[in-house]
Amino acid sequence: MLNIPEAIYKHYLRLKSEINQHNHTYYVLDDPSVPDSQYDRLMRELQEIEQQYSQLCTPDSPSQRVGGVALDSFSQVKHEVPMLSLDNAFSDQDMLDFDRRIKDRINVAPSEHLSYACEPKLDGVAVSLIYQKGLLIRGATRGDGTVGEDITANVRTIKSIPLQLHGDDHPELLEVRGEIYMPRAGFDKFNRKARKLGEKPFVNPRNAAAGSLRQLDSKITATRPLEMCAYSVGQYQSSHKPDSHFAMLNLLGKLGFKINQHMKQVAGIDACEDYYQHLARQRDQLDYDIDGIVFKVNDFKLQERLGFVAKAPRWAIARKFPAQEEMTRLLDVEFQVGRTGAITPVARLEPVFVGGVTVGNATLHNADEINRLGVCVGDTVIVRRAGDVIPQIVKAVLEKRPQDAVPIVFPERCPVCQSSVKRIEGEAVARCTGGLFCGAQTKEAIKHFASRKAVSYTHLTLP
Ligand code: IVH
């Protein structure tokens, strides 16, 4: 092992801290501070120094975010502080009952307004991260709440998770709990690519996050667009502890974690209801899936007095949103012809209320997707609608398949002009070969042309 000259060591530490800072602004604050090219240059410089002085290549180096050697299996780890789940509320009445139960228990007058912390309930995978003397030493899944799996190598690849806590004044021991999730944009991009390559897409962002974390090869996890948002602490050893949940989340933000931008502290259960309604209206515009709102008694002393029942705390509740996945029946499949001749199978469904709207159609994408789903006309199917994304069929419920279910046959001739349908090798899309002879293609081409700003502009400025 070579001795490191002091000047190089100092330069190395500066590089490391600069890269960590850029990771934080980019992945935690969503506010890139340097162009990618400069980030890459800093990283290359860091790696060159680590190649020469291998003792610098420690697990907290930003160069280690790419993943390491594949494991044979995940080892089991015990949670010193159990990872609990939450009771659910499905109505305003459930929320009023929750508030009343708490007040009864701590002898507070019904008219008093308790302080509640409100946060979106992220739909991902719960994780526990342990930091000793500021360094990330373990990442684990929830498992059954007492024993989980060690996924340290995988969590290290997630750039919004600090490998080292920020600042000098951090707890001796800190266990951060939070949700690892795949933002919608990353999920859609991943699935588009998978479908194009004829590979299996993920059913929903939660499964995508879970599947990506279950990889024994952390190099695969490193390629998945995962993020982590902190929402509580487990073990905590420090000379000082914030006195409320909200203050604790702010501290986690200062220590380098992503915390939810929509979190808020409010006074009283009516304000919780307002928050729920407000977020329900924003749900579609968020760039990640949420399945409800979590309300927590803010004051840690009150939390302690309230304690737990079975596996859930008395001081918190999850108010659920309407489901984004529902069951319905596939009535028919129509094949639509687009501007470039691409033929898209569209499922006609028995209308169902899902993700806040009534859905009657869903895309089936292409022939590969129909084959992969193995879905038949007449089947009961699970439909998913999240955000502004077109509703999708997630799967057929095979146990409910009727005897007269009809397999879907992809047409060999265009349903509009009868020209032959061709599929180019390696492409997922099948196309009508009719060109402008095809009424559907002509119609779509004119629509497309007329919709362009250039045309309207030319038209308006003609003498
Ligand atoms: S608090 C004791 N806060 O929901 C408190 N959980 O059924 C435990 N979740 O497994 C959790 N967003 O993975 C909490 N802001 C949030 C959350 C959240 C998502 C998940 C968590 C947990 C499940 C509870």
XYZ file of C-alpha atoms and ligand atoms in Angstrom:
487
model
C 0.000 0.000 0.000
C 1.432 3.369 -1.038
C 1.690 6.211 1.449
C -0.511 9.104 0.438
C 1.225 12.483 0.140
C -0.626 15.048 2.263
C -1.399 17.376 -0.658
C -3.032 14.518 -2.608
C -5.005 13.423 0.449
C -6.332 16.933 1.018
C -7.228 17.234 -2.654
C -8.972 13.851 -2.467
C -11.072 14.926 0.541
C -12.062 18.131 -1.250
C -13.099 16.137 -4.337
C -15.108 13.703 -2.231
C -16.918 16.461 -0.396
C -17.618 18.334 -3.641
C -19.072 15.201 -5.295
C -21.203 14.486 -2.209
C -22.448 18.067 -2.301
C -23.403 17.754 -5.995
C -25.172 14.441 -5.323
C -27.147 16.135 -2.559
C -28.249 19.122 -4.655
C -29.122 16.863 -7.600
C -30.784 13.887 -5.927
C -32.090 15.254 -2.634
C -32.896 18.870 -3.429
C -33.751 18.189 -7.122
C -31.674 21.205 -8.038
C -28.568 20.334 -10.122
C -25.646 22.622 -9.318
C -23.135 21.649 -12.066
C -23.375 20.247 -15.594
C -23.038 16.467 -15.910
C -19.702 16.860 -17.705
C -18.139 18.579 -14.698
C -19.573 16.001 -12.304
C -18.097 13.219 -14.480
C -14.720 14.956 -14.525
C -14.636 15.201 -10.710
C -15.650 11.538 -10.400
C -12.936 10.424 -12.850
C -10.344 12.372 -10.882
C -11.511 10.769 -7.625
C -11.379 7.292 -9.162
C -7.872 7.859 -10.509
C -6.632 8.755 -7.028
C -8.434 5.726 -5.543
C -6.811 3.472 -8.138
C -3.402 4.630 -7.045
C -4.139 4.613 -3.302
C -6.559 1.716 -2.853
C -6.918 2.358 0.910
C -9.051 5.392 -0.013
C -11.655 3.261 -1.742
C -13.865 2.809 1.358
C -17.599 1.960 1.281
C -18.516 5.618 1.871
C -16.727 6.762 -1.300
C -19.095 8.198 -3.917
C -17.326 5.936 -6.448
C -18.955 2.931 -4.753
C -22.477 3.950 -5.840
C -22.158 1.760 -8.954
C -22.574 -1.470 -6.980
C -20.139 -4.266 -6.128
C -19.740 -8.020 -6.172
C -22.992 -10.012 -6.444
C -24.159 -11.831 -3.284
C -25.319 -15.479 -3.000
C -28.166 -14.521 -0.688
C -29.254 -11.754 1.679
C -28.445 -12.295 5.339
C -31.060 -11.735 7.997
C -30.850 -8.851 10.441
C -32.743 -8.063 13.607
C -34.422 -4.701 14.136
C -33.512 -3.509 17.635
C -36.561 -1.224 17.494
C -39.387 -3.098 15.730
C -40.589 -1.675 12.425
C -44.298 -1.166 12.932
C -47.112 -0.757 10.480
C -50.037 1.690 10.551
C -53.741 1.420 11.204
C -55.871 2.609 8.309
C -58.686 5.168 8.160
C -61.083 5.106 5.199
C -63.471 7.939 6.105
C -63.744 11.283 7.876
C -65.522 9.462 10.699
C -62.531 7.106 11.129
C -60.342 10.204 11.507
C -62.656 11.795 14.096
C -62.667 8.513 16.043
C -58.853 8.420 15.935
C -58.630 11.966 17.379
C -61.223 11.200 20.057
C -59.509 7.944 21.124
C -56.240 9.813 21.588
C -57.808 12.630 23.596
C -59.655 10.142 25.828
C -56.434 8.323 26.541
C -54.339 11.350 27.433
C -57.157 13.206 29.190
C -57.386 16.108 26.819
C -60.644 18.037 26.323
C -62.485 17.192 23.050
C -62.385 20.875 22.081
C -58.585 21.085 22.217
C -56.538 21.032 19.017
C -53.701 18.512 19.049
C -50.656 19.136 16.891
C -50.419 16.601 14.045
C -47.656 16.015 11.512
C -49.078 15.254 8.044
C -47.119 13.489 5.294
C -47.944 11.720 2.054
C -47.896 7.928 2.388
C -45.391 6.890 -0.228
C -46.103 3.665 -2.053
C -42.748 1.896 -2.049
C -40.669 -0.321 0.219
C -39.913 0.468 3.870
C -36.238 0.567 4.769
C -34.096 0.963 7.882
C -30.682 2.659 7.557
C -28.162 2.590 10.398
C -25.465 5.258 10.747
C -22.682 4.803 13.271
C -20.482 7.848 13.903
C -22.030 9.382 10.803
C -21.284 6.506 8.406
C -23.906 4.303 6.761
C -23.191 0.804 8.055
C -26.417 -1.099 7.324
C -29.529 -0.970 5.201
C -32.330 -3.468 5.819
C -35.835 -4.281 4.646
C -38.728 -4.332 7.100
C -39.320 -8.099 6.745
C -41.827 -9.161 9.404
C -41.053 -6.028 11.452
C -38.599 -7.841 13.756
C -36.272 -9.545 11.262
C -35.499 -8.124 7.831
C -32.940 -8.657 5.083
C -29.576 -6.955 4.815
C -29.643 -4.888 1.618
C -26.712 -2.603 2.465
C -24.972 -3.060 -0.901
C -28.162 -2.120 -2.742
C -29.052 0.938 -0.677
C -25.538 2.321 -1.142
C -26.302 2.682 -4.866
C -29.256 5.036 -4.212
C -27.900 8.520 -4.621
C -30.436 10.293 -2.399
C -29.196 8.160 0.534
C -26.177 9.818 2.163
C -23.249 7.443 2.709
C -22.026 9.888 5.326
C -24.201 12.228 7.410
C -23.824 15.936 6.750
C -22.247 18.278 9.294
C -20.154 17.415 12.369
C -22.890 17.469 14.972
C -24.637 14.210 14.173
C -25.980 11.504 16.505
C -23.511 8.793 17.596
C -26.017 6.225 16.414
C -28.920 6.968 14.117
C -31.418 4.637 12.510
C -33.394 6.367 9.793
C -36.619 4.821 8.557
C -38.089 5.728 5.237
C -39.526 4.590 1.949
C -37.566 3.594 -1.140
C -39.641 4.240 -4.231
C -39.394 4.577 -7.988
C -40.672 7.926 -9.273
C -43.323 7.666 -12.013
C -41.107 9.155 -14.731
C -38.366 6.578 -14.085
C -40.919 3.760 -13.917
C -42.549 4.763 -17.233
C -39.154 5.090 -18.923
C -38.057 1.693 -17.596
C -41.265 0.017 -18.788
C -41.213 1.690 -22.215
C -37.707 0.343 -22.745
C -38.633 -3.119 -21.451
C -41.660 -3.305 -23.799
C -39.575 -2.142 -26.750
C -37.049 -4.893 -26.064
C -39.835 -7.448 -25.567
C -38.873 -7.794 -21.886
C -41.200 -8.000 -18.933
C -42.327 -4.600 -17.644
C -43.011 -3.966 -13.962
C -46.620 -4.060 -12.797
C -46.428 -0.797 -10.806
C -43.778 1.487 -9.254
C -43.997 -0.324 -5.894
C -43.183 -3.681 -7.487
C -40.447 -1.966 -9.467
C -38.871 -0.642 -6.263
C -39.232 -4.010 -4.493
C -37.863 -5.955 -7.493
C -34.914 -3.594 -7.839
C -34.003 -3.924 -4.155
C -34.290 -7.710 -4.268
C -31.369 -7.948 -6.701
C -28.421 -9.914 -5.383
C -26.246 -8.014 -7.842
C -26.099 -4.410 -6.623
C -24.811 -3.339 -10.067
C -28.341 -3.991 -11.356
C -29.903 -1.986 -8.513
C -27.522 0.865 -9.382
C -29.139 1.173 -12.844
C -32.675 1.562 -11.424
C -34.047 5.059 -10.787
C -34.724 4.620 -7.058
C -35.128 7.320 -4.441
C -35.480 7.323 -0.688
C -37.526 9.647 1.498
C -37.010 9.645 5.287
C -40.087 9.598 7.527
C -38.978 8.586 11.037
C -36.188 7.303 13.261
C -35.647 4.011 15.084
C -32.505 3.804 17.229
C -31.229 7.207 18.245
C -28.258 8.005 20.490
C -27.315 11.626 20.837
C -26.846 14.272 23.496
C -29.973 16.018 22.221
C -33.192 14.874 20.600
C -35.825 17.082 18.923
C -39.083 17.162 20.867
C -41.458 16.661 17.961
C -41.770 14.491 14.875
C -41.776 17.537 12.626
C -38.570 18.881 14.178
C -37.003 15.420 13.772
C -37.844 15.355 10.057
C -36.258 18.781 9.647
C -33.153 17.490 11.423
C -33.038 14.496 9.026
C -33.198 16.995 6.157
C -30.165 18.823 7.604
C -28.306 15.520 7.970
C -28.627 14.982 4.197
C -31.863 13.016 3.717
C -34.640 13.705 1.313
C -37.754 14.639 3.280
C -41.149 15.139 1.722
C -41.761 18.634 0.386
C -45.451 18.412 1.298
C -45.033 17.550 4.973
C -46.794 19.965 7.278
C -47.710 20.358 10.941
C -51.275 21.355 11.640
C -53.477 22.014 14.689
C -56.540 19.795 15.127
C -58.254 17.014 13.202
C -60.240 19.397 10.937
C -56.975 20.781 9.606
C -55.904 17.151 8.939
C -59.045 16.716 6.820
C -58.218 19.929 4.872
C -54.692 18.635 4.276
C -56.065 15.297 3.054
C -58.411 17.033 0.581
C -55.649 19.330 -0.617
C -53.229 16.469 -1.289
C -55.981 14.354 -2.891
C -56.329 17.128 -5.507
C -52.552 17.188 -6.070
C -52.109 13.418 -6.176
C -52.105 13.117 -9.972
C -49.508 15.832 -10.379
C -46.968 14.322 -7.974
C -44.095 12.539 -9.633
C -44.430 9.514 -7.336
C -47.299 7.252 -6.236
C -48.920 7.834 -2.863
C -51.709 5.710 -1.469
C -52.805 7.971 1.364
C -51.774 10.456 4.016
C -50.076 9.569 7.296
C -51.068 11.625 10.342
C -48.880 11.426 13.439
C -49.246 13.015 16.850
C -46.419 15.513 16.646
C -45.213 15.682 20.250
C -42.778 12.856 21.137
C -43.807 12.924 24.824
C -47.440 12.351 23.853
C -46.382 9.587 21.430
C -44.638 7.856 24.317
C -47.693 8.146 26.552
C -49.918 6.738 23.823
C -47.723 3.728 23.010
C -48.709 0.830 20.745
C -51.426 -1.715 20.136
C -50.296 -5.012 18.589
C -48.120 -3.945 15.639
C -49.236 -0.349 15.181
C -48.743 2.848 17.179
C -51.803 4.505 18.758
C -50.409 7.916 17.768
C -50.482 7.490 13.978
C -52.950 6.595 11.272
C -52.939 6.238 7.481
C -55.941 7.813 5.761
C -56.189 5.925 2.479
C -56.943 7.366 -0.960
C -59.197 5.575 -3.442
C -57.328 2.629 -4.970
C -55.288 3.012 -8.165
C -55.867 -0.615 -9.084
C -59.311 -2.202 -9.462
C -60.901 -5.294 -10.975
C -63.203 -5.165 -13.964
C -64.102 -7.173 -17.087
C -62.460 -7.032 -20.506
C -65.393 -6.673 -22.936
C -63.558 -6.380 -26.232
C -60.317 -5.345 -27.911
C -60.207 -2.777 -30.680
C -57.180 -2.242 -32.915
C -56.495 1.442 -33.570
C -54.347 2.649 -36.454
C -52.117 5.649 -35.780
C -50.516 8.272 -38.037
C -47.463 6.145 -38.826
C -49.573 3.009 -39.262
C -48.720 1.689 -35.810
C -51.493 -0.617 -34.624
C -52.370 -0.301 -30.948
C -54.710 -2.753 -29.248
C -57.126 -0.903 -26.956
C -59.065 -2.801 -24.313
C -62.756 -1.931 -23.898
C -63.650 -2.420 -20.249
C -66.716 -2.556 -18.121
C -66.448 0.996 -16.684
C -64.747 1.040 -13.296
C -63.856 3.833 -10.844
C -60.091 3.734 -10.376
C -57.495 6.366 -9.437
C -60.243 8.965 -9.054
C -61.838 8.618 -12.535
C -64.131 6.214 -14.365
C -62.106 4.128 -16.773
C -63.639 2.416 -19.827
C -60.538 1.892 -21.982
C -57.001 0.756 -21.335
C -54.014 0.351 -23.605
C -52.675 -3.116 -24.321
C -49.583 -1.608 -26.046
C -48.704 -4.280 -28.628
C -48.830 -7.976 -29.561
C -45.994 -8.887 -27.151
C -47.879 -7.312 -24.270
C -51.050 -9.259 -25.165
C -49.032 -12.487 -25.231
C -47.241 -11.654 -22.007
C -50.474 -10.867 -20.178
C -52.156 -13.930 -21.663
C -55.418 -12.058 -21.385
C -58.673 -13.113 -23.137
C -61.876 -11.230 -23.969
C -64.297 -12.014 -21.123
C -61.535 -12.153 -18.502
C -61.666 -10.338 -15.204
C -58.621 -8.055 -15.247
C -56.805 -5.718 -12.870
C -56.704 -2.187 -14.235
C -54.311 0.423 -12.985
C -54.539 4.158 -13.387
C -52.032 6.402 -11.638
C -51.244 10.023 -12.374
C -52.038 11.238 -15.852
C -50.830 8.000 -17.345
C -53.130 6.052 -19.706
C -54.873 3.226 -17.824
C -53.101 -0.117 -18.137
C -54.117 -3.733 -17.723
C -51.853 -5.165 -15.086
C -52.958 -8.800 -15.249
C -55.770 -11.220 -15.881
C -57.315 -12.896 -12.832
C -57.041 -16.467 -14.093
C -59.166 -17.974 -11.304
C -62.092 -15.964 -12.642
C -61.662 -16.894 -16.324
C -65.061 -17.863 -17.810
C -65.396 -20.955 -20.011
C -66.299 -18.851 -23.030
C -63.267 -16.524 -22.781
C -61.965 -15.692 -26.272
C -58.211 -15.389 -26.979
C -57.140 -12.107 -28.586
C -55.817 -12.486 -32.119
C -53.649 -9.706 -33.468
C -54.937 -8.841 -36.982
C -52.859 -9.728 -40.065
C -54.704 -7.112 -42.126
C -55.346 -3.474 -41.239
C -58.827 -3.185 -39.687
C -59.385 0.052 -41.658
C -57.903 -0.465 -45.165
C -57.218 -4.221 -45.230
C -53.567 -3.717 -46.261
C -51.191 -6.253 -44.750
C -49.803 -5.644 -41.279
C -46.020 -5.974 -40.916
C -43.758 -6.101 -37.942
C -40.094 -5.232 -38.420
C -37.651 -7.654 -36.773
C -36.661 -6.424 -33.309
C -39.518 -3.900 -33.110
C -42.486 -4.362 -30.810
C -44.847 -2.319 -33.002
C -46.834 -3.804 -35.882
C -47.784 -1.418 -38.706
C -50.321 -1.158 -41.474
C -48.460 -1.022 -44.803
C -51.183 1.029 -46.545
C -49.507 4.428 -46.080
C -51.770 7.267 -47.222
C -53.991 4.708 -48.925
C -55.175 3.896 -45.395
C -58.048 6.143 -44.305
C -56.939 6.020 -40.662
C -53.350 7.030 -41.448
C -54.513 9.879 -43.729
C -56.910 11.169 -41.094
C -54.251 11.039 -38.350
C -51.661 12.669 -40.621
C -53.994 15.599 -41.356
C -54.841 15.932 -37.660
C -51.149 15.913 -36.793
C -50.312 18.479 -39.495
C -53.122 20.808 -38.501
C -52.187 20.591 -34.834
C -48.692 21.978 -35.445
C -48.077 25.534 -34.375
C -46.162 26.183 -37.599
C -49.255 25.584 -39.694
C -51.513 27.839 -37.618
C -48.834 30.498 -37.639
C -48.320 30.354 -41.452
C -52.033 30.392 -41.900
C -52.496 33.460 -39.704
C -49.723 35.482 -41.311
C -50.668 34.771 -44.920
C -51.745 37.990 -46.655
S -44.709 5.848 9.496
C -44.877 3.613 13.232
N -44.778 7.461 7.447
O -46.515 2.687 5.271
C -44.872 4.352 12.000
N -44.987 5.134 7.038
O -48.268 0.558 7.049
C -44.583 3.526 10.835
N -45.169 4.532 4.684
O -44.453 0.078 6.213
C -44.509 4.133 9.554
N -45.051 6.579 3.870
O -43.451 1.681 4.595
C -44.840 6.187 7.849
N -44.776 9.012 5.700
C -44.837 7.749 6.126
C -44.971 6.670 5.222
C -45.041 5.375 5.728
C -45.158 5.292 3.571
C -45.318 3.060 4.694
C -44.260 2.359 5.500
C -44.943 1.367 6.375
C -46.361 1.449 5.926
C -47.266 1.460 7.133
